[in-house]
PDB file of C-alpha atoms in Angstrom:
ATOM      1  CA  UNK A  12       2.313 -31.571  -9.752  1.00 66.00           C
ATOM      2  CA  UNK A  13       4.188 -34.125  -7.898  1.00 63.00           C
ATOM      3  CA  UNK A  14       1.818 -37.154  -8.564  1.00 62.00           C
ATOM      4  CA  UNK A  15       1.555 -35.862 -12.419  1.00 67.00           C
ATOM      5  CA  UNK A  16       5.435 -36.326 -12.752  1.00 70.00           C
ATOM      6  CA  UNK A  17       5.577 -39.949 -10.754  1.00 66.00           C
ATOM      7  CA  UNK A  18       2.971 -41.213 -13.342  1.00 68.00           C
ATOM      8  CA  UNK A  19       4.539 -39.675 -16.066  1.00 78.00           C
ATOM      9  CA  UNK A  20       7.072 -41.221 -17.107  1.00 80.00           C
ATOM     10  CA  UNK A  21       5.591 -44.840 -17.028  1.00 73.00           C
ATOM     11  CA  UNK A  22       2.911 -43.672 -19.000  1.00 75.00           C
ATOM     12  CA  UNK A  23       5.297 -42.040 -21.663  1.00 85.00           C
ATOM     13  CA  UNK A  24       7.040 -45.359 -21.829  1.00 85.00           C
ATOM     14  CA  UNK A  25       3.678 -46.994 -22.626  1.00 80.00           C
ATOM     15  CA  UNK A  26       2.964 -44.462 -25.052  1.00 85.00           C
ATOM     16  CA  UNK A  27       6.301 -44.923 -26.527  1.00 92.00           C
ATOM     17  CA  UNK A  28       5.938 -48.663 -26.808  1.00 88.00           C
ATOM     18  CA  UNK A  29       2.758 -48.043 -28.829  1.00 85.00           C
ATOM     19  CA  UNK A  30       4.736 -45.452 -31.575  1.00 91.00           C
ATOM     20  CA  UNK A  31       7.706 -47.792 -31.817  1.00 93.00           C
ATOM     21  CA  UNK A  32       5.454 -50.867 -32.826  1.00 89.00           C
ATOM     22  CA  UNK A  33       3.570 -48.504 -35.731  1.00 89.00           C
ATOM     23  CA  UNK A  34       7.209 -46.579 -36.976  1.00 89.00           C
ATOM     24  CA  UNK A  35      10.031 -48.967 -36.299  1.00 87.00           C
ATOM     25  CA  UNK A  36       9.359 -52.355 -34.118  1.00 88.00           C
ATOM     26  CA  UNK A  37       6.662 -54.026 -36.034  1.00 82.00           C
ATOM     27  CA  UNK A  38       8.165 -57.311 -36.662  1.00 83.00           C
ATOM     28  CA  UNK A  39       6.081 -60.420 -35.796  1.00 75.00           C
ATOM     29  CA  UNK A  40       8.228 -61.817 -33.462  1.00 83.00           C
ATOM     30  CA  UNK A  41       9.685 -59.200 -31.829  1.00 90.00           C
ATOM     31  CA  UNK A  42       7.365 -58.464 -28.786  1.00 87.00           C
ATOM     32  CA  UNK A  43       6.420 -61.513 -28.030  1.00 84.00           C
ATOM     33  CA  UNK A  44       9.637 -62.471 -27.583  1.00 90.00           C
ATOM     34  CA  UNK A  45       9.802 -59.339 -25.462  1.00 90.00           C
ATOM     35  CA  UNK A  46       6.669 -60.147 -23.392  1.00 83.00           C
ATOM     36  CA  UNK A  47       8.476 -63.685 -22.916  1.00 86.00           C
ATOM     37  CA  UNK A  48      11.828 -61.830 -21.599  1.00 92.00           C
ATOM     38  CA  UNK A  49      10.294 -59.889 -19.437  1.00 87.00           C
ATOM     39  CA  UNK A  50       7.641 -62.679 -17.840  1.00 83.00           C
ATOM     40  CA  UNK A  51      10.347 -65.599 -17.385  1.00 89.00           C
ATOM     41  CA  UNK A  52      13.512 -63.222 -16.317  1.00 92.00           C
ATOM     42  CA  UNK A  53      13.270 -59.450 -15.515  1.00 90.00           C
ATOM     43  CA  UNK A  54      10.055 -59.929 -13.736  1.00 82.00           C
ATOM     44  CA  UNK A  55      11.303 -63.056 -11.492  1.00 87.00           C
ATOM     45  CA  UNK A  56      14.241 -61.344 -10.907  1.00 90.00           C
ATOM     46  CA  UNK A  57      12.697 -58.177  -9.559  1.00 83.00           C
ATOM     47  CA  UNK A  58      10.164 -59.894  -7.536  1.00 81.00           C
ATOM     48  CA  UNK A  59      12.875 -62.520  -5.890  1.00 87.00           C
ATOM     49  CA  UNK A  60      15.340 -59.389  -5.050  1.00 86.00           C
ATOM     50  CA  UNK A  61      12.401 -56.972  -3.683  1.00 79.00           C
ATOM     51  CA  UNK A  62      11.064 -60.081  -1.490  1.00 78.00           C
ATOM     52  CA  UNK A  63      14.805 -61.437  -0.228  1.00 84.00           C
ATOM     53  CA  UNK A  64      15.572 -58.036   0.547  1.00 81.00           C
ATOM     54  CA  UNK A  65      12.574 -56.635   2.330  1.00 74.00           C
ATOM     55  CA  UNK A  66      12.619 -55.716   5.944  1.00 72.00           C
ATOM     56  CA  UNK A  67       9.552 -57.801   7.215  1.00 68.00           C
ATOM     57  CA  UNK A  68       8.933 -57.611  10.467  1.00 65.00           C
ATOM     58  CA  UNK A  69       5.923 -59.884  11.682  1.00 66.00           C
ATOM     59  CA  UNK A  70       4.765 -58.004  14.880  1.00 62.00           C
ATOM     60  CA  UNK A  71       5.008 -54.436  13.102  1.00 62.00           C
ATOM     61  CA  UNK A  72       3.675 -55.592  10.123  1.00 74.00           C
ATOM     62  CA  UNK A  73       0.275 -57.951  10.965  1.00 83.00           C
ATOM     63  CA  UNK A  74      -2.964 -55.307  10.423  1.00 88.00           C
ATOM     64  CA  UNK A  75      -1.246 -53.802   7.527  1.00 89.00           C
ATOM     65  CA  UNK A  76      -0.900 -57.586   6.174  1.00 88.00           C
ATOM     66  CA  UNK A  77      -4.349 -58.548   6.974  1.00 91.00           C
ATOM     67  CA  UNK A  78      -5.816 -54.888   5.591  1.00 93.00           C
ATOM     68  CA  UNK A  79      -3.538 -55.859   2.316  1.00 93.00           C
ATOM     69  CA  UNK A  80      -5.159 -59.071   2.334  1.00 93.00           C
ATOM     70  CA  UNK A  81      -8.827 -57.693   2.684  1.00 94.00           C
ATOM     71  CA  UNK A  82      -8.200 -55.225   0.031  1.00 95.00           C
ATOM     72  CA  UNK A  83      -7.130 -58.038  -2.158  1.00 94.00           C
ATOM     73  CA  UNK A  84     -10.053 -60.317  -1.481  1.00 95.00           C
ATOM     74  CA  UNK A  85     -12.316 -57.205  -1.874  1.00 95.00           C
ATOM     75  CA  UNK A  86     -11.070 -56.307  -5.629  1.00 94.00           C
ATOM     76  CA  UNK A  87     -11.841 -59.718  -6.393  1.00 94.00           C
ATOM     77  CA  UNK A  88     -14.956 -60.056  -5.098  1.00 95.00           C
ATOM     78  CA  UNK A  89     -15.988 -56.620  -6.600  1.00 96.00           C
ATOM     79  CA  UNK A  90     -14.671 -57.326  -9.831  1.00 94.00           C
ATOM     80  CA  UNK A  91     -16.467 -60.818 -10.250  1.00 92.00           C
ATOM     81  CA  UNK A  92     -19.675 -58.758  -8.938  1.00 93.00           C
ATOM     82  CA  UNK A  93     -19.438 -56.844 -12.518  1.00 90.00           C
ATOM     83  CA  UNK A  94     -18.868 -59.853 -14.867  1.00 89.00           C
ATOM     84  CA  UNK A  95     -22.582 -59.679 -16.102  1.00 90.00           C
ATOM     85  CA  UNK A  96     -21.428 -56.400 -17.245  1.00 89.00           C
ATOM     86  CA  UNK A  97     -18.660 -57.319 -19.420  1.00 84.00           C
ATOM     87  CA  UNK A  98     -20.177 -59.520 -22.159  1.00 81.00           C
ATOM     88  CA  UNK A  99     -16.848 -61.404 -22.426  1.00 83.00           C
ATOM     89  CA  UNK A 100     -16.288 -64.995 -22.702  1.00 83.00           C
ATOM     90  CA  UNK A 101     -14.937 -66.485 -19.555  1.00 84.00           C
ATOM     91  CA  UNK A 102     -11.125 -66.362 -20.223  1.00 86.00           C
ATOM     92  CA  UNK A 103     -11.266 -62.930 -21.302  1.00 86.00           C
ATOM     93  CA  UNK A 104     -13.297 -61.618 -18.032  1.00 89.00           C
ATOM     94  CA  UNK A 105     -10.541 -63.521 -16.280  1.00 87.00           C
ATOM     95  CA  UNK A 106      -8.046 -61.487 -18.343  1.00 88.00           C
ATOM     96  CA  UNK A 107      -9.568 -58.296 -16.887  1.00 91.00           C
ATOM     97  CA  UNK A 108     -10.301 -58.977 -13.948  1.00 92.00           C
ATOM     98  CA  UNK A 109      -7.032 -59.185 -12.126  1.00 92.00           C
ATOM     99  CA  UNK A 110      -6.974 -55.253 -13.336  1.00 92.00           C
ATOM    100  CA  UNK A 111      -9.188 -54.516 -10.330  1.00 93.00           C
ATOM    101  CA  UNK A 112      -6.742 -55.676  -7.655  1.00 93.00           C
ATOM    102  CA  UNK A 113      -3.205 -55.719  -9.353  1.00 92.00           C
ATOM    103  CA  UNK A 114      -0.888 -52.999  -8.460  1.00 91.00           C
ATOM    104  CA  UNK A 115       2.026 -50.642  -9.829  1.00 84.00           C
ATOM    105  CA  UNK A 116       5.056 -51.402  -7.362  1.00 80.00           C
ATOM    106  CA  UNK A 117       7.121 -49.045  -9.098  1.00 76.00           C
ATOM    107  CA  UNK A 118       4.295 -45.720  -8.795  1.00 82.00           C
ATOM    108  CA  UNK A 119       4.011 -47.127  -4.659  1.00 83.00           C
ATOM    109  CA  UNK A 120       7.496 -46.763  -3.930  1.00 80.00           C
ATOM    110  CA  UNK A 121       7.910 -43.885  -5.439  1.00 77.00           C
ATOM    111  CA  UNK A 122       4.415 -42.162  -3.987  1.00 81.00           C
ATOM    112  CA  UNK A 123       5.844 -43.867  -0.799  1.00 83.00           C
ATOM    113  CA  UNK A 124       9.252 -42.189  -0.804  1.00 79.00           C
ATOM    114  CA  UNK A 125       7.714 -38.691  -1.681  1.00 77.00           C
ATOM    115  CA  UNK A 126       5.173 -38.999   1.028  1.00 83.00           C
ATOM    116  CA  UNK A 127       7.156 -40.292   3.855  1.00 83.00           C
ATOM    117  CA  UNK A 128      11.031 -40.938   3.205  1.00 81.00           C
ATOM    118  CA  UNK A 129      12.797 -43.673   3.952  1.00 72.00           C
ATOM    119  CA  UNK A 130       9.749 -45.073   6.378  1.00 76.00           C
ATOM    120  CA  UNK A 131       7.366 -44.719   3.421  1.00 82.00           C
ATOM    121  CA  UNK A 132       9.643 -46.676   1.160  1.00 77.00           C
ATOM    122  CA  UNK A 133      10.313 -49.618   3.841  1.00 73.00           C
ATOM    123  CA  UNK A 134       6.501 -49.908   4.460  1.00 79.00           C
ATOM    124  CA  UNK A 135       5.477 -49.632   0.813  1.00 83.00           C
ATOM    125  CA  UNK A 136       7.875 -52.459   0.229  1.00 76.00           C
ATOM    126  CA  UNK A 137       6.975 -54.727   2.810  1.00 77.00           C
ATOM    127  CA  UNK A 138       3.362 -54.795   2.059  1.00 85.00           C
ATOM    128  CA  UNK A 139       3.847 -54.760  -1.825  1.00 84.00           C
ATOM    129  CA  UNK A 140       5.900 -57.914  -0.843  1.00 76.00           C
ATOM    130  CA  UNK A 141       3.866 -59.809   0.665  1.00 78.00           C
ATOM    131  CA  UNK A 142       0.934 -59.308  -1.309  1.00 86.00           C
ATOM    132  CA  UNK A 143       2.396 -60.530  -4.729  1.00 82.00           C
ATOM    133  CA  UNK A 144       2.000 -64.037  -4.167  1.00 81.00           C
ATOM    134  CA  UNK A 145      -1.894 -63.343  -3.666  1.00 86.00           C
ATOM    135  CA  UNK A 146      -2.190 -61.800  -6.719  1.00 86.00           C
ATOM    136  CA  UNK A 147      -0.832 -63.586  -8.501  1.00 82.00           C
ATOM    137  CA  UNK A 148      -2.344 -66.861  -6.810  1.00 83.00           C
ATOM    138  CA  UNK A 149      -5.789 -65.354  -7.827  1.00 87.00           C
ATOM    139  CA  UNK A 150      -4.831 -64.196 -11.395  1.00 85.00           C
ATOM    140  CA  UNK A 151      -3.201 -67.425 -12.412  1.00 82.00           C
ATOM    141  CA  UNK A 152      -5.942 -69.862 -10.585  1.00 80.00           C
ATOM    142  CA  UNK A 153      -8.908 -67.771 -12.735  1.00 80.00           C
ATOM    143  CA  UNK A 154      -6.814 -67.926 -16.036  1.00 80.00           C
ATOM    144  CA  UNK A 155      -6.168 -71.384 -15.880  1.00 74.00           C
ATOM    145  CA  UNK A 156      -9.300 -72.327 -14.769  1.00 70.00           C
ATOM    146  CA  UNK A 157     -11.029 -70.553 -17.673  1.00 62.00           C
ATOM    147  CA  UNK A 158      -8.188 -71.536 -20.148  1.00 57.00           C
ATOM    148  CA  UNK A 159      -9.230 -75.196 -19.592  1.00 56.00           C
ATOM    149  CA  UNK A 160      -5.701 -75.681 -18.069  1.00 58.00           C
ATOM    150  CA  UNK A 161      -4.678 -77.550 -14.737  1.00 60.00           C
ATOM    151  CA  UNK A 162      -4.602 -74.724 -11.809  1.00 62.00           C
ATOM    152  CA  UNK A 163      -2.336 -75.902 -10.030  1.00 67.00           C
ATOM    153  CA  UNK A 164       0.568 -77.161 -11.975  1.00 71.00           C
ATOM    154  CA  UNK A 165      -0.025 -73.667 -13.677  1.00 66.00           C
ATOM    155  CA  UNK A 166       0.460 -71.634 -10.183  1.00 69.00           C
ATOM    156  CA  UNK A 167       3.557 -74.218  -9.233  1.00 74.00           C
ATOM    157  CA  UNK A 168       5.259 -73.700 -12.410  1.00 74.00           C
ATOM    158  CA  UNK A 169       4.272 -70.097 -13.228  1.00 76.00           C
ATOM    159  CA  UNK A 170       7.647 -67.701 -12.434  1.00 84.00           C
ATOM    160  CA  UNK A 171       5.979 -65.025 -10.637  1.00 77.00           C
ATOM    161  CA  UNK A 172       5.026 -66.935  -7.953  1.00 78.00           C
ATOM    162  CA  UNK A 173       7.854 -69.528  -7.800  1.00 86.00           C
ATOM    163  CA  UNK A 174      10.132 -66.185  -7.418  1.00 86.00           C
ATOM    164  CA  UNK A 175       8.226 -64.607  -4.982  1.00 80.00           C
ATOM    165  CA  UNK A 176       7.787 -67.382  -2.887  1.00 84.00           C
ATOM    166  CA  UNK A 177      11.758 -68.341  -3.043  1.00 89.00           C
ATOM    167  CA  UNK A 178      12.577 -64.473  -2.105  1.00 86.00           C
ATOM    168  CA  UNK A 179       9.972 -64.821   0.919  1.00 82.00           C
ATOM    169  CA  UNK A 180      11.709 -68.343   2.246  1.00 89.00           C
ATOM    170  CA  UNK A 181      15.752 -66.494   1.522  1.00 92.00           C
ATOM    171  CA  UNK A 182      14.096 -63.908   3.560  1.00 87.00           C
ATOM    172  CA  UNK A 183      12.719 -65.694   5.997  1.00 85.00           C
ATOM    173  CA  UNK A 184      15.671 -67.763   6.109  1.00 89.00           C
ATOM    174  CA  UNK A 185      17.926 -65.537   7.045  1.00 87.00           C
ATOM    175  CA  UNK A 186      20.011 -65.927   4.357  1.00 90.00           C
ATOM    176  CA  UNK A 187      22.310 -62.840   3.213  1.00 89.00           C
ATOM    177  CA  UNK A 188      22.221 -61.764  -0.477  1.00 89.00           C
ATOM    178  CA  UNK A 189      25.932 -60.874  -1.649  1.00 91.00           C
ATOM    179  CA  UNK A 190      26.097 -57.282  -3.373  1.00 91.00           C
ATOM    180  CA  UNK A 191      27.095 -58.685  -6.748  1.00 93.00           C
ATOM    181  CA  UNK A 192      24.066 -60.780  -7.263  1.00 93.00           C
ATOM    182  CA  UNK A 193      22.001 -58.105  -5.381  1.00 90.00           C
ATOM    183  CA  UNK A 194      23.171 -55.940  -8.006  1.00 93.00           C
ATOM    184  CA  UNK A 195      22.473 -58.113 -10.761  1.00 95.00           C
ATOM    185  CA  UNK A 196      19.111 -58.647  -9.808  1.00 92.00           C
ATOM    186  CA  UNK A 197      18.072 -55.088  -9.803  1.00 88.00           C
ATOM    187  CA  UNK A 198      19.659 -54.096 -13.274  1.00 91.00           C
ATOM    188  CA  UNK A 199      17.454 -56.968 -14.301  1.00 92.00           C
ATOM    189  CA  UNK A 200      14.664 -55.437 -12.409  1.00 83.00           C
ATOM    190  CA  UNK A 201      15.106 -52.630 -13.744  1.00 83.00           C
ATOM    191  CA  UNK A 202      15.186 -53.504 -17.348  1.00 88.00           C
ATOM    192  CA  UNK A 203      11.800 -55.760 -16.427  1.00 83.00           C
ATOM    193  CA  UNK A 204      10.351 -51.813 -15.692  1.00 79.00           C
ATOM    194  CA  UNK A 205      11.452 -50.132 -18.680  1.00 84.00           C
ATOM    195  CA  UNK A 206      10.293 -53.025 -21.053  1.00 89.00           C
ATOM    196  CA  UNK A 207       7.450 -54.551 -19.772  1.00 83.00           C
ATOM    197  CA  UNK A 208       5.730 -50.930 -20.271  1.00 81.00           C
ATOM    198  CA  UNK A 209       6.944 -50.734 -23.397  1.00 87.00           C
ATOM    199  CA  UNK A 210       5.391 -54.382 -24.098  1.00 84.00           C
ATOM    200  CA  UNK A 211       1.941 -52.866 -22.656  1.00 77.00           C
ATOM    201  CA  UNK A 212       2.189 -49.932 -25.079  1.00 79.00           C
ATOM    202  CA  UNK A 213       2.748 -52.070 -27.804  1.00 82.00           C
ATOM    203  CA  UNK A 214      -0.293 -54.212 -27.443  1.00 72.00           C
ATOM    204  CA  UNK A 215      -2.661 -51.453 -27.403  1.00 71.00           C
ATOM    205  CA  UNK A 216      -5.564 -51.014 -29.124  1.00 64.00           C
ATOM    206  CA  UNK A 217      -7.745 -48.293 -27.883  1.00 63.00           C
ATOM    207  CA  UNK A 218     -10.585 -48.846 -30.509  1.00 59.00           C
ATOM    208  CA  UNK A 219     -10.794 -52.618 -30.518  1.00 61.00           C
ATOM    209  CA  UNK A 220     -11.139 -53.717 -27.538  1.00 66.00           C
ATOM    210  CA  UNK A 221     -14.197 -56.372 -26.882  1.00 74.00           C
ATOM    211  CA  UNK A 222     -16.785 -56.256 -24.323  1.00 73.00           C
ATOM    212  CA  UNK A 223     -19.068 -53.721 -23.032  1.00 81.00           C
ATOM    213  CA  UNK A 224     -17.410 -50.085 -21.900  1.00 85.00           C
ATOM    214  CA  UNK A 225     -19.469 -50.101 -19.188  1.00 90.00           C
ATOM    215  CA  UNK A 226     -17.791 -53.047 -17.766  1.00 90.00           C
ATOM    216  CA  UNK A 227     -14.375 -51.584 -18.095  1.00 90.00           C
ATOM    217  CA  UNK A 228     -15.569 -48.557 -16.610  1.00 93.00           C
ATOM    218  CA  UNK A 229     -16.896 -50.646 -13.310  1.00 95.00           C
ATOM    219  CA  UNK A 230     -13.019 -51.994 -13.083  1.00 95.00           C
ATOM    220  CA  UNK A 231     -11.074 -48.824 -13.147  1.00 95.00           C
ATOM    221  CA  UNK A 232     -13.738 -47.573 -10.404  1.00 96.00           C
ATOM    222  CA  UNK A 233     -13.225 -50.367  -8.216  1.00 96.00           C
ATOM    223  CA  UNK A 234      -9.141 -50.196  -8.789  1.00 96.00           C
ATOM    224  CA  UNK A 235      -9.192 -46.062  -7.960  1.00 96.00           C
ATOM    225  CA  UNK A 236     -12.158 -45.638  -6.491  1.00 96.00           C
ATOM    226  CA  UNK A 237     -13.669 -47.997  -4.277  1.00 97.00           C
ATOM    227  CA  UNK A 238     -10.569 -49.987  -2.664  1.00 97.00           C
ATOM    228  CA  UNK A 239      -9.265 -46.759  -1.220  1.00 97.00           C
ATOM    229  CA  UNK A 240     -12.267 -46.050   0.448  1.00 97.00           C
ATOM    230  CA  UNK A 241     -12.387 -50.134   1.764  1.00 96.00           C
ATOM    231  CA  UNK A 242      -8.676 -49.421   2.844  1.00 96.00           C
ATOM    232  CA  UNK A 243      -9.627 -46.092   4.920  1.00 95.00           C
ATOM    233  CA  UNK A 244     -12.174 -48.281   6.885  1.00 93.00           C
ATOM    234  CA  UNK A 245      -9.762 -51.141   7.222  1.00 92.00           C
ATOM    235  CA  UNK A 246      -7.345 -49.243   8.423  1.00 91.00           C
ATOM    236  CA  UNK A 247      -9.365 -47.746  11.124  1.00 90.00           C
ATOM    237  CA  UNK A 248     -11.204 -50.616  12.130  1.00 90.00           C
ATOM    238  CA  UNK A 249      -7.528 -52.054  12.546  1.00 87.00           C
ATOM    239  CA  UNK A 250      -6.316 -49.337  14.238  1.00 84.00           C
ATOM    240  CA  UNK A 251      -3.424 -48.177  11.323  1.00 87.00           C
ATOM    241  CA  UNK A 252      -2.409 -44.993  11.919  1.00 85.00           C
ATOM    242  CA  UNK A 253       0.448 -42.199  10.818  1.00 86.00           C
ATOM    243  CA  UNK A 254       2.562 -43.891   7.888  1.00 88.00           C
ATOM    244  CA  UNK A 255       1.122 -47.443   8.001  1.00 90.00           C
ATOM    245  CA  UNK A 256      -2.593 -45.738   7.413  1.00 93.00           C
ATOM    246  CA  UNK A 257      -1.306 -43.657   4.318  1.00 93.00           C
ATOM    247  CA  UNK A 258       0.774 -46.280   2.961  1.00 93.00           C
ATOM    248  CA  UNK A 259      -2.428 -48.778   3.055  1.00 95.00           C
ATOM    249  CA  UNK A 260      -4.559 -46.149   1.417  1.00 95.00           C
ATOM    250  CA  UNK A 261      -2.083 -45.257  -1.184  1.00 94.00           C
ATOM    251  CA  UNK A 262      -1.443 -48.894  -2.077  1.00 95.00           C
ATOM    252  CA  UNK A 263      -4.933 -49.819  -2.664  1.00 96.00           C
ATOM    253  CA  UNK A 264      -5.296 -46.854  -5.069  1.00 94.00           C
ATOM    254  CA  UNK A 265      -2.390 -47.265  -7.595  1.00 94.00           C
ATOM    255  CA  UNK A 266      -2.709 -48.099 -11.282  1.00 89.00           C
ATOM    256  CA  UNK A 267      -2.887 -51.887 -12.372  1.00 90.00           C
ATOM    257  CA  UNK A 268       0.429 -53.531 -12.645  1.00 84.00           C
ATOM    258  CA  UNK A 269       1.756 -53.871 -16.417  1.00 79.00           C
ATOM    259  CA  UNK A 270       2.349 -57.704 -14.830  1.00 78.00           C
ATOM    260  CA  UNK A 271      -1.070 -58.013 -15.253  1.00 86.00           C
ATOM    261  CA  UNK A 272      -0.750 -57.931 -19.086  1.00 84.00           C
ATOM    262  CA  UNK A 273       2.531 -59.996 -19.763  1.00 79.00           C
ATOM    263  CA  UNK A 274       0.521 -63.074 -17.767  1.00 81.00           C
ATOM    264  CA  UNK A 275      -2.606 -62.368 -19.720  1.00 84.00           C
ATOM    265  CA  UNK A 276      -0.806 -62.980 -22.941  1.00 81.00           C
ATOM    266  CA  UNK A 277       1.534 -66.012 -21.800  1.00 77.00           C
ATOM    267  CA  UNK A 278      -1.974 -67.792 -20.605  1.00 78.00           C
ATOM    268  CA  UNK A 279      -3.832 -67.279 -23.759  1.00 78.00           C
ATOM    269  CA  UNK A 280      -6.218 -64.554 -22.571  1.00 79.00           C
ATOM    270  CA  UNK A 281      -7.596 -60.882 -23.555  1.00 83.00           C
ATOM    271  CA  UNK A 282      -3.849 -59.305 -23.471  1.00 83.00           C
ATOM    272  CA  UNK A 283      -5.278 -56.199 -25.420  1.00 84.00           C
ATOM    273  CA  UNK A 284      -8.155 -55.583 -23.462  1.00 87.00           C
ATOM    274  CA  UNK A 285      -6.133 -55.987 -20.475  1.00 88.00           C
ATOM    275  CA  UNK A 286      -3.521 -53.525 -21.765  1.00 86.00           C
ATOM    276  CA  UNK A 287      -6.031 -51.051 -22.568  1.00 87.00           C
ATOM    277  CA  UNK A 288      -7.575 -50.814 -18.820  1.00 90.00           C
ATOM    278  CA  UNK A 289      -3.814 -51.195 -17.504  1.00 88.00           C
ATOM    279  CA  UNK A 290      -3.589 -47.477 -19.767  1.00 84.00           C
ATOM    280  CA  UNK A 291      -6.789 -46.334 -18.709  1.00 89.00           C
ATOM    281  CA  UNK A 292      -5.881 -46.943 -15.070  1.00 88.00           C
ATOM    282  CA  UNK A 293      -2.348 -45.119 -15.239  1.00 84.00           C
ATOM    283  CA  UNK A 294      -3.772 -42.123 -17.232  1.00 83.00           C
ATOM    284  CA  UNK A 295      -6.754 -41.556 -14.441  1.00 90.00           C
ATOM    285  CA  UNK A 296      -4.903 -42.222 -11.285  1.00 86.00           C
ATOM    286  CA  UNK A 297      -3.102 -38.727 -12.077  1.00 83.00           C
ATOM    287  CA  UNK A 298      -6.854 -37.261 -11.119  1.00 87.00           C
ATOM    288  CA  UNK A 299      -7.192 -40.151  -8.348  1.00 90.00           C
ATOM    289  CA  UNK A 300      -3.683 -40.300  -6.752  1.00 88.00           C
ATOM    290  CA  UNK A 301      -4.030 -36.442  -6.360  1.00 85.00           C
ATOM    291  CA  UNK A 302      -7.755 -36.844  -4.922  1.00 88.00           C
ATOM    292  CA  UNK A 303      -6.564 -39.446  -2.277  1.00 90.00           C
ATOM    293  CA  UNK A 304      -3.135 -38.129  -1.242  1.00 85.00           C
ATOM    294  CA  UNK A 305      -5.100 -34.272  -0.559  1.00 83.00           C
ATOM    295  CA  UNK A 306      -7.242 -36.074   1.772  1.00 85.00           C
ATOM    296  CA  UNK A 307      -4.424 -37.989   3.412  1.00 79.00           C
TER     297      UNK A 307
END
């Protein structure tokens, strides 16, 4: 029941976005403008604020960092192995494969707080904050390569990458973030959550996603079941226990982030296919997260 209540608000926003596009906000230019606002302003503000204010302890978080990085690489590799199952063009496949390793930070923080209180929130925040740059670089590099654009240029000017790197530099430099600035960035970040999920819902095309259903099922299985199992093994191998171990497994079991859709749309990829996977992973995570929470 806790997992259902945590996931229900996000999934409800996706459904609301789909309804709004059909019955009220169906102008051709409206949703692309929303996507642009989220991609260039709101999500970067959220990422910078999270990185600039995260409590990063290099010594205490090093095993957790390596475990998280191992999960990102595993998700990328497993998604790539499923390419023959997709039946997609290279660009469409590059759009969708990010759904095997990207993660929903908002659900992550909520779950961590329910399970371990402030300690869980701090640990999950540090893990998500350090993994965001890798998720963005993996996704942007593949989309840029298959979209026949310059990969390094796309990474260097990607607002999500810029925001995370800038926030990390601010944090490691020991610079204070004034209360007024932090409050301003938080409000922008709160707007990113709602508008990003509404934009996902507006792009839903349940019956029109190209490619093989088997390929989509593979990506969902990687994200919701295989990665948490790998996290369990990695955590034990590296000696994690208690809060860090629980957080690592939950991190691996998170549904795909809505930013995957925003990125795919901004780089000319398969937005509707990514939106389908995001929605399906969010819905199925109600069951899979309950399973992993029971094991923990």
